[in-house]
Amino acid sequence: MKIEDLLFNISNLNLIELAKLVSEIEKKFNLNKTINNDTLEKKFFNVYLKNVGDKKISIIKIIKEITNLSLKESKDLVEKKDSLIKKNITKKECEDISLKISNLGGLVEIK
């Protein structure tokens, strides 16, 4: 049987028959359809500054500390809308940054 014929026959199955076929193929070829949540969980994140709040100078100082940028670069980053603070960092680092900035009235977004 050619692949085209096989696909044609599969396309003529109803939904119940198709589900049974998939199940039988999984059994026959020992395929595990369950996916471990660890493989789906994102490992690295980016942190964006969404809102500075009232304590802009304090936020600039924290950004300078977090990013190791110069004072001017930190100020420019704070004044730019939705600026990337740090990229490809762990969830723990994101939470630490978020806590520092939110304690000063700022708002971050973790993606």
XYZ file of C-alpha atoms in Angstrom, residues 18-104:
87
model
C -9.452 8.200 13.843
C -9.052 8.382 17.625
C -9.009 4.581 17.814
C -6.397 4.447 15.014
C -4.157 6.902 16.854
C -4.524 4.887 20.044
C -3.647 1.642 18.255
C -0.603 3.224 16.581
C 0.597 4.470 19.985
C 0.237 0.942 21.408
C 1.821 -0.792 18.405
C 4.909 1.460 18.330
C 5.112 1.973 22.096
C 4.626 5.743 21.870
C 4.035 7.629 25.073
C 1.693 10.541 24.458
C 2.097 12.034 27.922
C 4.617 14.846 28.059
C 6.588 15.633 31.159
C 5.711 19.134 32.426
C 9.398 19.823 33.049
C 10.048 19.658 29.325
C 7.317 22.224 28.704
C 8.318 24.569 31.503
C 10.250 27.584 30.367
C 13.712 27.812 31.909
C 14.831 31.348 31.020
C 12.937 34.615 31.013
C 13.252 38.273 30.075
C 12.356 41.116 32.459
C 10.857 44.349 31.128
C 10.308 47.598 33.010
C 6.665 48.555 32.425
C 6.168 51.442 34.855
C 8.586 53.494 36.957
C 6.221 54.914 39.544
C 7.061 57.914 41.732
C 10.617 56.977 42.760
C 12.370 57.338 39.408
C 15.818 58.088 40.897
C 15.662 55.027 43.156
C 14.582 52.881 40.204
C 17.531 54.193 38.163
C 19.897 53.215 40.988
C 18.404 49.719 41.209
C 18.594 49.290 37.419
C 22.246 50.390 37.547
C 22.917 47.803 40.262
C 21.054 45.009 38.451
C 22.457 45.588 34.968
C 25.932 46.984 35.702
C 25.186 49.806 33.261
C 26.479 53.332 33.695
C 24.274 55.891 35.406
C 23.386 57.513 32.058
C 22.601 54.159 30.426
C 20.437 53.203 33.412
C 18.601 56.530 33.218
C 18.012 56.061 29.475
C 16.708 52.538 30.091
C 14.283 53.768 32.762
C 12.992 56.579 30.560
C 12.344 54.265 27.604
C 8.893 52.636 27.558
C 8.788 48.847 28.035
C 12.566 48.537 28.177
C 14.324 45.212 28.562
C 16.130 45.105 31.898
C 17.696 41.661 31.626
C 17.272 38.737 29.274
C 17.661 34.969 29.519
C 17.713 34.803 33.300
C 16.291 32.247 35.696
C 12.902 32.495 37.328
C 14.564 33.189 40.696
C 16.534 36.120 39.266
C 13.338 37.475 37.709
C 11.545 37.288 41.027
C 14.411 39.074 42.791
C 14.423 41.889 40.234
C 10.643 42.146 40.337
C 10.667 42.385 44.125
C 13.351 45.094 44.189
C 11.541 47.227 41.630
C 8.027 46.677 42.987
C 9.206 47.644 46.489
C 10.019 51.053 44.998
